[in-house]
PDB file of C-alpha atoms and ligand atoms in Angstrom:
ATOM      1  CA  MET A   1       5.830  -4.708  -9.809  1.00  0.00           C
ATOM      2  CA  TYR A   2       4.318  -4.531  -6.343  1.00  0.00           C
ATOM      3  CA  PHE A   3       0.910  -5.991  -5.550  1.00  0.00           C
ATOM      4  CA  ILE A   4      -0.088  -4.944  -2.080  1.00  0.00           C
ATOM      5  CA  ALA A   5      -3.273  -6.330  -0.560  1.00  0.00           C
ATOM      6  CA  ASN A   6      -4.966  -4.118   1.991  1.00  0.00           C
ATOM      7  CA  TRP A   7      -7.578  -6.337   3.627  1.00  0.00           C
ATOM      8  CA  LYS A   8      -8.860  -3.496   5.841  1.00  0.00           C
ATOM      9  CA  MET A   9     -11.177  -4.779   8.616  1.00  0.00           C
ATOM     10  CA  PHE A  10     -11.953  -8.069   6.853  1.00  0.00           C
ATOM     11  CA  GLY A  11     -10.693 -11.587   7.397  1.00  0.00           C
ATOM     12  CA  SER A  12     -10.644 -14.400   9.931  1.00  0.00           C
ATOM     13  CA  LEU A  13      -8.332 -17.316  10.661  1.00  0.00           C
ATOM     14  CA  ASN A  14     -10.069 -19.087   7.764  1.00  0.00           C
ATOM     15  CA  SER A  15      -8.819 -16.464   5.321  1.00  0.00           C
ATOM     16  CA  ILE A  16      -5.300 -17.746   5.878  1.00  0.00           C
ATOM     17  CA  ASN A  17      -6.269 -20.857   3.963  1.00  0.00           C
ATOM     18  CA  SER A  18      -7.639 -18.882   1.073  1.00  0.00           C
ATOM     19  CA  LEU A  19      -4.222 -17.250   0.717  1.00  0.00           C
ATOM     20  CA  ASN A  20      -2.848 -20.722  -0.028  1.00  0.00           C
ATOM     21  CA  LYS A  21      -4.310 -20.370  -3.502  1.00  0.00           C
ATOM     22  CA  VAL A  22      -2.331 -17.191  -4.034  1.00  0.00           C
ATOM     23  CA  ASP A  23       0.819 -18.875  -2.739  1.00  0.00           C
ATOM     24  CA  HIS A  24       0.283 -21.788  -5.082  1.00  0.00           C
ATOM     25  CA  PHE A  25      -0.180 -19.465  -8.045  1.00  0.00           C
ATOM     26  CA  LEU A  26       2.943 -17.498  -7.116  1.00  0.00           C
ATOM     27  CA  LYS A  27       5.169 -20.567  -7.422  1.00  0.00           C
ATOM     28  CA  ARG A  28       5.574 -19.682 -11.112  1.00  0.00           C
ATOM     29  CA  PHE A  29       7.293 -16.453 -10.041  1.00  0.00           C
ATOM     30  CA  LYS A  30       9.667 -18.212  -7.672  1.00  0.00           C
ATOM     31  CA  LYS A  31      12.729 -17.121  -9.616  1.00  0.00           C
ATOM     32  CA  ASN A  32      11.367 -13.696 -10.478  1.00  0.00           C
ATOM     33  CA  ARG A  33      12.491 -11.340  -7.778  1.00  0.00           C
ATOM     34  CA  PHE A  34      10.755  -8.421  -9.469  1.00  0.00           C
ATOM     35  CA  VAL A  35       7.282  -9.553  -8.403  1.00  0.00           C
ATOM     36  CA  LYS A  36       6.598  -8.326  -4.901  1.00  0.00           C
ATOM     37  CA  ILE A  37       3.533  -9.540  -3.049  1.00  0.00           C
ATOM     38  CA  ILE A  38       2.667  -7.974   0.282  1.00  0.00           C
ATOM     39  CA  VAL A  39      -0.485  -8.869   2.183  1.00  0.00           C
ATOM     40  CA  CYS A  40      -1.645  -6.522   4.935  1.00  0.00           C
ATOM     41  CA  PRO A  41      -4.288  -8.321   7.014  1.00  0.00           C
ATOM     42  CA  PRO A  42      -5.870  -7.077  10.257  1.00  0.00           C
ATOM     43  CA  SER A  43      -3.351  -7.188  13.137  1.00  0.00           C
ATOM     44  CA  THR A  44      -4.893 -10.360  14.585  1.00  0.00           C
ATOM     45  CA  LEU A  45      -3.768 -12.292  11.511  1.00  0.00           C
ATOM     46  CA  ILE A  46      -0.243 -10.938  11.136  1.00  0.00           C
ATOM     47  CA  ASN A  47       1.537 -13.553  13.201  1.00  0.00           C
ATOM     48  CA  PRO A  48      -0.353 -16.637  11.978  1.00  0.00           C
ATOM     49  CA  MET A  49       0.100 -15.474   8.383  1.00  0.00           C
ATOM     50  CA  HIS A  50       3.754 -14.700   8.907  1.00  0.00           C
ATOM     51  CA  LYS A  51       4.308 -18.206  10.290  1.00  0.00           C
ATOM     52  CA  LYS A  52       2.409 -19.862   7.497  1.00  0.00           C
ATOM     53  CA  PHE A  53       3.940 -17.940   4.585  1.00  0.00           C
ATOM     54  CA  LYS A  54       7.448 -17.070   5.718  1.00  0.00           C
ATOM     55  CA  LYS A  55       9.047 -19.429   3.217  1.00  0.00           C
ATOM     56  CA  THR A  56       6.962 -18.164   0.298  1.00  0.00           C
ATOM     57  CA  LEU A  57       6.946 -15.036  -1.880  1.00  0.00           C
ATOM     58  CA  ILE A  58       4.197 -13.510   0.287  1.00  0.00           C
ATOM     59  CA  ARG A  59       5.398 -10.813   2.679  1.00  0.00           C
ATOM     60  CA  ILE A  60       3.199  -9.624   5.515  1.00  0.00           C
ATOM     61  CA  GLY A  61       2.443  -6.019   6.364  1.00  0.00           C
ATOM     62  CA  ALA A  62       0.291  -4.161   8.876  1.00  0.00           C
ATOM     63  CA  GLN A  63      -2.340  -1.511   8.216  1.00  0.00           C
ATOM     64  CA  ASN A  64      -1.353   1.133  10.770  1.00  0.00           C
ATOM     65  CA  CYS A  65       0.603   1.611  13.986  1.00  0.00           C
ATOM     66  CA  HIS A  66       0.803   3.832  17.043  1.00  0.00           C
ATOM     67  CA  GLU A  67       3.313   6.686  16.833  1.00  0.00           C
ATOM     68  CA  ASN A  68       5.213   5.610  19.946  1.00  0.00           C
ATOM     69  CA  GLU A  69       7.653   2.787  19.256  1.00  0.00           C
ATOM     70  CA  ASN A  70       8.129   2.169  22.968  1.00  0.00           C
ATOM     71  CA  TYR A  71       5.697   0.303  25.175  1.00  0.00           C
ATOM     72  CA  GLY A  72       3.218   2.529  26.957  1.00  0.00           C
ATOM     73  CA  ALA A  73      -0.216   2.910  28.489  1.00  0.00           C
ATOM     74  CA  PHE A  74      -2.194   3.270  25.244  1.00  0.00           C
ATOM     75  CA  THR A  75      -5.201   1.013  25.540  1.00  0.00           C
ATOM     76  CA  GLY A  76      -6.148  -0.674  22.294  1.00  0.00           C
ATOM     77  CA  SER A  77      -3.060   0.449  20.391  1.00  0.00           C
ATOM     78  CA  ILE A  78      -0.308  -1.535  18.719  1.00  0.00           C
ATOM     79  CA  ASN A  79       3.100  -0.054  17.978  1.00  0.00           C
ATOM     80  CA  SER A  80       5.565  -0.702  15.191  1.00  0.00           C
ATOM     81  CA  ARG A  81       7.881  -2.705  17.441  1.00  0.00           C
ATOM     82  CA  MET A  82       5.044  -5.131  18.205  1.00  0.00           C
ATOM     83  CA  LEU A  83       4.174  -5.433  14.522  1.00  0.00           C
ATOM     84  CA  LYS A  84       7.779  -6.194  13.670  1.00  0.00           C
ATOM     85  CA  ASN A  85       7.895  -8.743  16.468  1.00  0.00           C
ATOM     86  CA  ALA A  86       4.748 -10.413  15.106  1.00  0.00           C
ATOM     87  CA  GLY A  87       6.396 -10.820  11.695  1.00  0.00           C
ATOM     88  CA  ALA A  88       5.316  -7.755   9.733  1.00  0.00           C
ATOM     89  CA  LYS A  89       7.881  -6.333   7.326  1.00  0.00           C
ATOM     90  CA  PHE A  90       5.792  -3.403   6.116  1.00  0.00           C
ATOM     91  CA  VAL A  91       3.188  -1.021   7.479  1.00  0.00           C
ATOM     92  CA  ILE A  92       0.637   1.117   5.651  1.00  0.00           C
ATOM     93  CA  ILE A  93       0.637   4.660   7.029  1.00  0.00           C
ATOM     94  CA  GLY A  94      -1.522   7.634   6.091  1.00  0.00           C
ATOM     95  CA  HIS A  95      -4.425   5.720   4.569  1.00  0.00           C
ATOM     96  CA  SER A  96      -7.293   8.080   3.791  1.00  0.00           C
ATOM     97  CA  GLU A  97      -9.662   6.020   5.931  1.00  0.00           C
ATOM     98  CA  ASN A  98      -7.470   6.933   8.905  1.00  0.00           C
ATOM     99  CA  ARG A  99      -6.862  10.500   7.777  1.00  0.00           C
ATOM    100  CA  ARG A 100     -10.645  10.856   7.658  1.00  0.00           C
ATOM    101  CA  SER A 101     -10.926   9.811  11.276  1.00  0.00           C
ATOM    102  CA  GLY A 102      -8.485  12.478  12.400  1.00  0.00           C
ATOM    103  CA  GLU A 103      -4.981  11.338  11.486  1.00  0.00           C
ATOM    104  CA  THR A 104      -3.030  14.527  10.673  1.00  0.00           C
ATOM    105  CA  ASN A 105       0.095  14.918   8.544  1.00  0.00           C
ATOM    106  CA  LYS A 106       2.010  15.562  11.762  1.00  0.00           C
ATOM    107  CA  LEU A 107       0.800  12.329  13.352  1.00  0.00           C
ATOM    108  CA  ILE A 108       1.533  10.432  10.145  1.00  0.00           C
ATOM    109  CA  ASN A 109       5.077  11.835  10.240  1.00  0.00           C
ATOM    110  CA  LEU A 110       5.567  10.555  13.805  1.00  0.00           C
ATOM    111  CA  LYS A 111       4.190   7.142  12.853  1.00  0.00           C
ATOM    112  CA  ILE A 112       6.516   6.862   9.856  1.00  0.00           C
ATOM    113  CA  LYS A 113       9.531   7.821  11.973  1.00  0.00           C
ATOM    114  CA  SER A 114       8.665   5.291  14.653  1.00  0.00           C
ATOM    115  CA  ALA A 115       8.018   2.503  12.130  1.00  0.00           C
ATOM    116  CA  LEU A 116      11.340   3.156  10.400  1.00  0.00           C
ATOM    117  CA  LYS A 117      13.065   3.011  13.783  1.00  0.00           C
ATOM    118  CA  SER A 118      11.473  -0.380  14.385  1.00  0.00           C
ATOM    119  CA  GLY A 119      12.832  -1.623  11.067  1.00  0.00           C
ATOM    120  CA  LEU A 120       9.589  -1.697   9.091  1.00  0.00           C
ATOM    121  CA  LYS A 121       9.225  -0.546   5.497  1.00  0.00           C
ATOM    122  CA  ILE A 122       6.555   2.048   4.892  1.00  0.00           C
ATOM    123  CA  ILE A 123       3.664   2.083   2.453  1.00  0.00           C
ATOM    124  CA  PHE A 124       2.903   5.796   2.613  1.00  0.00           C
ATOM    125  CA  CYS A 125      -0.559   6.724   1.301  1.00  0.00           C
ATOM    126  CA  ILE A 126      -1.347  10.097  -0.196  1.00  0.00           C
ATOM    127  CA  GLY A 127      -4.225  11.381  -2.313  1.00  0.00           C
ATOM    128  CA  GLU A 128      -6.727  14.156  -2.841  1.00  0.00           C
ATOM    129  CA  THR A 129     -10.438  14.203  -2.020  1.00  0.00           C
ATOM    130  CA  ILE A 130     -13.079  14.823  -4.690  1.00  0.00           C
ATOM    131  CA  HIS A 131     -13.514  18.324  -3.336  1.00  0.00           C
ATOM    132  CA  GLU A 132      -9.794  19.044  -3.746  1.00  0.00           C
ATOM    133  CA  LYS A 133      -9.811  17.530  -7.221  1.00  0.00           C
ATOM    134  CA  ARG A 134     -12.697  19.770  -8.263  1.00  0.00           C
ATOM    135  CA  LYS A 135     -10.830  22.767  -6.914  1.00  0.00           C
ATOM    136  CA  LYS A 136      -7.846  21.652  -9.049  1.00  0.00           C
ATOM    137  CA  ILE A 137      -5.504  21.622  -6.069  1.00  0.00           C
ATOM    138  CA  THR A 138      -4.417  17.978  -6.337  1.00  0.00           C
ATOM    139  CA  LYS A 139      -0.719  18.813  -6.707  1.00  0.00           C
ATOM    140  CA  LYS A 140      -0.797  21.253  -3.830  1.00  0.00           C
ATOM    141  CA  VAL A 141      -2.434  18.627  -1.598  1.00  0.00           C
ATOM    142  CA  LEU A 142       0.082  15.959  -2.602  1.00  0.00           C
ATOM    143  CA  ILE A 143       3.039  18.262  -1.932  1.00  0.00           C
ATOM    144  CA  LYS A 144       1.689  19.114   1.497  1.00  0.00           C
ATOM    145  CA  GLN A 145       1.063  15.485   2.404  1.00  0.00           C
ATOM    146  CA  ILE A 146       4.530  14.491   1.200  1.00  0.00           C
ATOM    147  CA  ASP A 147       6.430  17.389   2.770  1.00  0.00           C
ATOM    148  CA  LEU A 148       4.742  17.186   6.161  1.00  0.00           C
ATOM    149  CA  GLY A 149       4.466  13.390   6.209  1.00  0.00           C
ATOM    150  CA  LEU A 150       8.146  12.905   5.456  1.00  0.00           C
ATOM    151  CA  SER A 151       9.492  15.960   7.248  1.00  0.00           C
ATOM    152  CA  GLY A 152      12.869  15.310   8.887  1.00  0.00           C
ATOM    153  CA  ILE A 153      13.255  11.866   7.314  1.00  0.00           C
ATOM    154  CA  LYS A 154      16.582  11.796   5.522  1.00  0.00           C
ATOM    155  CA  THR A 155      16.786   8.223   4.290  1.00  0.00           C
ATOM    156  CA  LYS A 156      13.782   7.473   2.164  1.00  0.00           C
ATOM    157  CA  LYS A 157      14.854   4.152   0.698  1.00  0.00           C
ATOM    158  CA  ASP A 158      12.417   2.160   2.811  1.00  0.00           C
ATOM    159  CA  ILE A 159       9.398   4.163   1.740  1.00  0.00           C
ATOM    160  CA  ILE A 160       6.951   3.129  -0.981  1.00  0.00           C
ATOM    161  CA  ILE A 161       4.481   5.822  -2.027  1.00  0.00           C
ATOM    162  CA  ALA A 162       0.894   4.783  -2.737  1.00  0.00           C
ATOM    163  CA  TYR A 163      -1.115   7.386  -4.609  1.00  0.00           C
ATOM    164  CA  GLU A 164      -4.749   6.762  -3.721  1.00  0.00           C
ATOM    165  CA  PRO A 165      -7.222   9.427  -4.829  1.00  0.00           C
ATOM    166  CA  VAL A 166      -9.814   9.311  -2.054  1.00  0.00           C
ATOM    167  CA  TRP A 167     -12.694   9.499  -4.535  1.00  0.00           C
ATOM    168  CA  SER A 168     -11.573   6.342  -6.287  1.00  0.00           C
ATOM    169  CA  ILE A 169     -11.380   4.168  -3.160  1.00  0.00           C
ATOM    170  CA  GLY A 170     -14.250   1.692  -3.055  1.00  0.00           C
ATOM    171  CA  THR A 171     -16.210   3.538  -5.749  1.00  0.00           C
ATOM    172  CA  GLY A 172     -15.326   1.616  -8.908  1.00  0.00           C
ATOM    173  CA  VAL A 173     -14.143   4.877 -10.453  1.00  0.00           C
ATOM    174  CA  ILE A 174     -10.526   5.230 -11.551  1.00  0.00           C
ATOM    175  CA  PRO A 175      -8.763   8.409 -12.692  1.00  0.00           C
ATOM    176  CA  ARG A 176      -8.494   9.292 -16.375  1.00  0.00           C
ATOM    177  CA  GLU A 177      -5.327   7.878 -17.859  1.00  0.00           C
ATOM    178  CA  ARG A 178      -3.657  11.231 -18.447  1.00  0.00           C
ATOM    179  CA  ASP A 179      -4.555  12.509 -14.969  1.00  0.00           C
ATOM    180  CA  LEU A 180      -3.133   9.417 -13.322  1.00  0.00           C
ATOM    181  CA  GLU A 181      -0.022   9.572 -15.468  1.00  0.00           C
ATOM    182  CA  ALA A 182       0.463  13.222 -14.519  1.00  0.00           C
ATOM    183  CA  SER A 183       0.089  12.522 -10.797  1.00  0.00           C
ATOM    184  CA  ILE A 184       2.460   9.546 -10.868  1.00  0.00           C
ATOM    185  CA  GLU A 185       5.012  11.557 -12.804  1.00  0.00           C
ATOM    186  CA  PHE A 186       4.652  14.467 -10.410  1.00  0.00           C
ATOM    187  CA  ILE A 187       5.324  12.201  -7.421  1.00  0.00           C
ATOM    188  CA  LYS A 188       8.183  10.419  -9.211  1.00  0.00           C
ATOM    189  CA  LYS A 189       9.910  13.724  -9.841  1.00  0.00           C
ATOM    190  CA  ARG A 190      10.208  14.211  -6.106  1.00  0.00           C
ATOM    191  CA  PHE A 191      11.172  10.608  -5.419  1.00  0.00           C
ATOM    192  CA  ARG A 192      13.255   9.330  -8.264  1.00  0.00           C
ATOM    193  CA  LYS A 193      14.419   6.281  -6.381  1.00  0.00           C
ATOM    194  CA  ASN A 194      11.148   5.324  -4.711  1.00  0.00           C
ATOM    195  CA  LYS A 195       8.460   2.990  -5.931  1.00  0.00           C
ATOM    196  CA  VAL A 196       5.184   4.745  -6.678  1.00  0.00           C
ATOM    197  CA  LEU A 197       1.997   2.673  -6.675  1.00  0.00           C
ATOM    198  CA  TYR A 198      -1.606   3.415  -7.515  1.00  0.00           C
ATOM    199  CA  GLY A 199      -4.561   2.425  -5.325  1.00  0.00           C
ATOM    200  CA  GLY A 200      -8.319   2.853  -5.694  1.00  0.00           C
ATOM    201  CA  SER A 201     -10.819   0.360  -7.156  1.00  0.00           C
ATOM    202  CA  VAL A 202      -8.111  -1.755  -8.817  1.00  0.00           C
ATOM    203  CA  ASN A 203      -9.786  -4.905 -10.130  1.00  0.00           C
ATOM    204  CA  PRO A 204      -9.317  -7.612 -12.788  1.00  0.00           C
ATOM    205  CA  LYS A 205     -11.383  -5.562 -15.254  1.00  0.00           C
ATOM    206  CA  ASN A 206      -9.456  -2.289 -15.136  1.00  0.00           C
ATOM    207  CA  ILE A 207      -5.965  -3.698 -14.545  1.00  0.00           C
ATOM    208  CA  LEU A 208      -5.179  -3.795 -18.272  1.00  0.00           C
ATOM    209  CA  LYS A 209      -5.713  -0.065 -18.480  1.00  0.00           C
ATOM    210  CA  LEU A 210      -3.878   0.647 -15.225  1.00  0.00           C
ATOM    211  CA  LYS A 211      -0.813  -1.455 -15.929  1.00  0.00           C
ATOM    212  CA  SER A 212      -0.086   0.609 -19.029  1.00  0.00           C
ATOM    213  CA  ILE A 213       0.311   3.829 -17.043  1.00  0.00           C
ATOM    214  CA  ASN A 214       3.851   5.141 -17.498  1.00  0.00           C
ATOM    215  CA  ASN A 215       6.208   4.622 -14.586  1.00  0.00           C
ATOM    216  CA  ILE A 216       3.736   2.807 -12.379  1.00  0.00           C
ATOM    217  CA  ASP A 217       5.471   0.386 -10.006  1.00  0.00           C
ATOM    218  CA  GLY A 218       2.448  -1.532  -8.803  1.00  0.00           C
ATOM    219  CA  PHE A 219      -0.868  -1.400  -7.011  1.00  0.00           C
ATOM    220  CA  LEU A 220      -2.398  -1.143  -3.561  1.00  0.00           C
ATOM    221  CA  ILE A 221      -5.560  -3.187  -3.733  1.00  0.00           C
ATOM    222  CA  GLY A 222      -8.482  -3.175  -1.318  1.00  0.00           C
ATOM    223  CA  ALA A 223     -11.709  -5.100  -1.965  1.00  0.00           C
ATOM    224  CA  ALA A 224     -10.397  -7.187  -4.879  1.00  0.00           C
ATOM    225  CA  SER A 225      -7.447  -8.398  -2.806  1.00  0.00           C
ATOM    226  CA  GLN A 226      -9.711 -10.131  -0.313  1.00  0.00           C
ATOM    227  CA  ASP A 227     -10.816 -12.570  -2.999  1.00  0.00           C
ATOM    228  CA  PRO A 228      -7.862 -14.808  -3.939  1.00  0.00           C
ATOM    229  CA  LYS A 229      -9.290 -15.407  -7.412  1.00  0.00           C
ATOM    230  CA  LYS A 230      -9.502 -11.703  -8.188  1.00  0.00           C
ATOM    231  CA  PHE A 231      -6.100 -10.995  -6.629  1.00  0.00           C
ATOM    232  CA  ILE A 232      -4.513 -13.736  -8.753  1.00  0.00           C
ATOM    233  CA  ASP A 233      -6.335 -12.469 -11.832  1.00  0.00           C
ATOM    234  CA  ILE A 234      -4.919  -8.991 -11.341  1.00  0.00           C
ATOM    235  CA  ILE A 235      -1.366 -10.349 -11.149  1.00  0.00           C
ATOM    236  CA  LYS A 236      -1.925 -12.674 -14.115  1.00  0.00           C
ATOM    237  CA  LYS A 237      -3.308  -9.928 -16.322  1.00  0.00           C
ATOM    238  CA  THR A 238      -0.457  -7.602 -15.446  1.00  0.00           C
ATOM    239  CA  TYR A 239       2.016 -10.088 -16.876  1.00  0.00           C
ATOM    240  CA  ASN A 240       0.027 -11.362 -19.847  1.00  0.00           C
TER     241      ASN A 240
HETATM  242  P1  13P B 301     -10.397  -0.493  -3.032  1.00  0.00           P
HETATM  243  O1  13P B 301      -9.464  -1.261  -3.921  1.00  0.00           O
HETATM  244  O2  13P B 301     -11.408  -1.348  -2.344  1.00  0.00           O
HETATM  245  O3  13P B 301     -10.977   0.676  -3.761  1.00  0.00           O
HETATM  246  O4  13P B 301      -9.503   0.106  -1.855  1.00  0.00           O
HETATM  247  C1  13P B 301      -8.327   0.743  -2.152  1.00  0.00           C
HETATM  248  C2  13P B 301      -7.585   1.004  -0.895  1.00  0.00           C
HETATM  249  O5  13P B 301      -8.029   1.733  -0.030  1.00  0.00           O
HETATM  250  C3  13P B 301      -6.310   0.312  -0.712  1.00  0.00           C
HETATM  251  O6  13P B 301      -5.603   0.840   0.357  1.00  0.00           O
END
């Protein structure tokens, strides 16, 4: 199972210490290579967290990158090569919060290609809006996001898919069990060998329901992952 923490634009140097609690808890999984913990903090914390946790089970990821893997005059941007150099092993690409501010499938495709070139693994986010759900075009939207996002990428082994219905992010609402199962299965059919995760309002209260979804390989967790107690609780309850 994967537990990926997306801290979004939260966290300071002090938050590194709060991750110690998670590290301490994870010691019980030391010999269990099937538990994968990836923390994606803001870029400012990637290197200090990488240094602090490199000998632990916690892997560090980034939340986005520029599409150009070479250096260039792009004020304010960070590319995948820099993220890799800072210690990131993964990068989230295609998050709906970035799609909403103008990131197209085409741009996402370029970002994924550049991140793969830099040697990062991809956490590729897809998901329908509430409007698309109401129009019953979820599958159509997912196919389009997948086909355009991964266009021209032959080797997909370094790509994890995170299905995040936009309407469930930060709302406390999760999909109905059978809807989620259907979406996960639909994605799995296209990517038999890839891990498929769910994201959107995952918390210690609903994890028992979510973990029982067929074929689910883990979770991409926002708000609850910023609180070490809740993050630990989610992992604990998955295995109890
Ligand atoms: P929440 O868990 O806060 O709903 O966020 C989910 C998310 O966007 C993870 O990428």
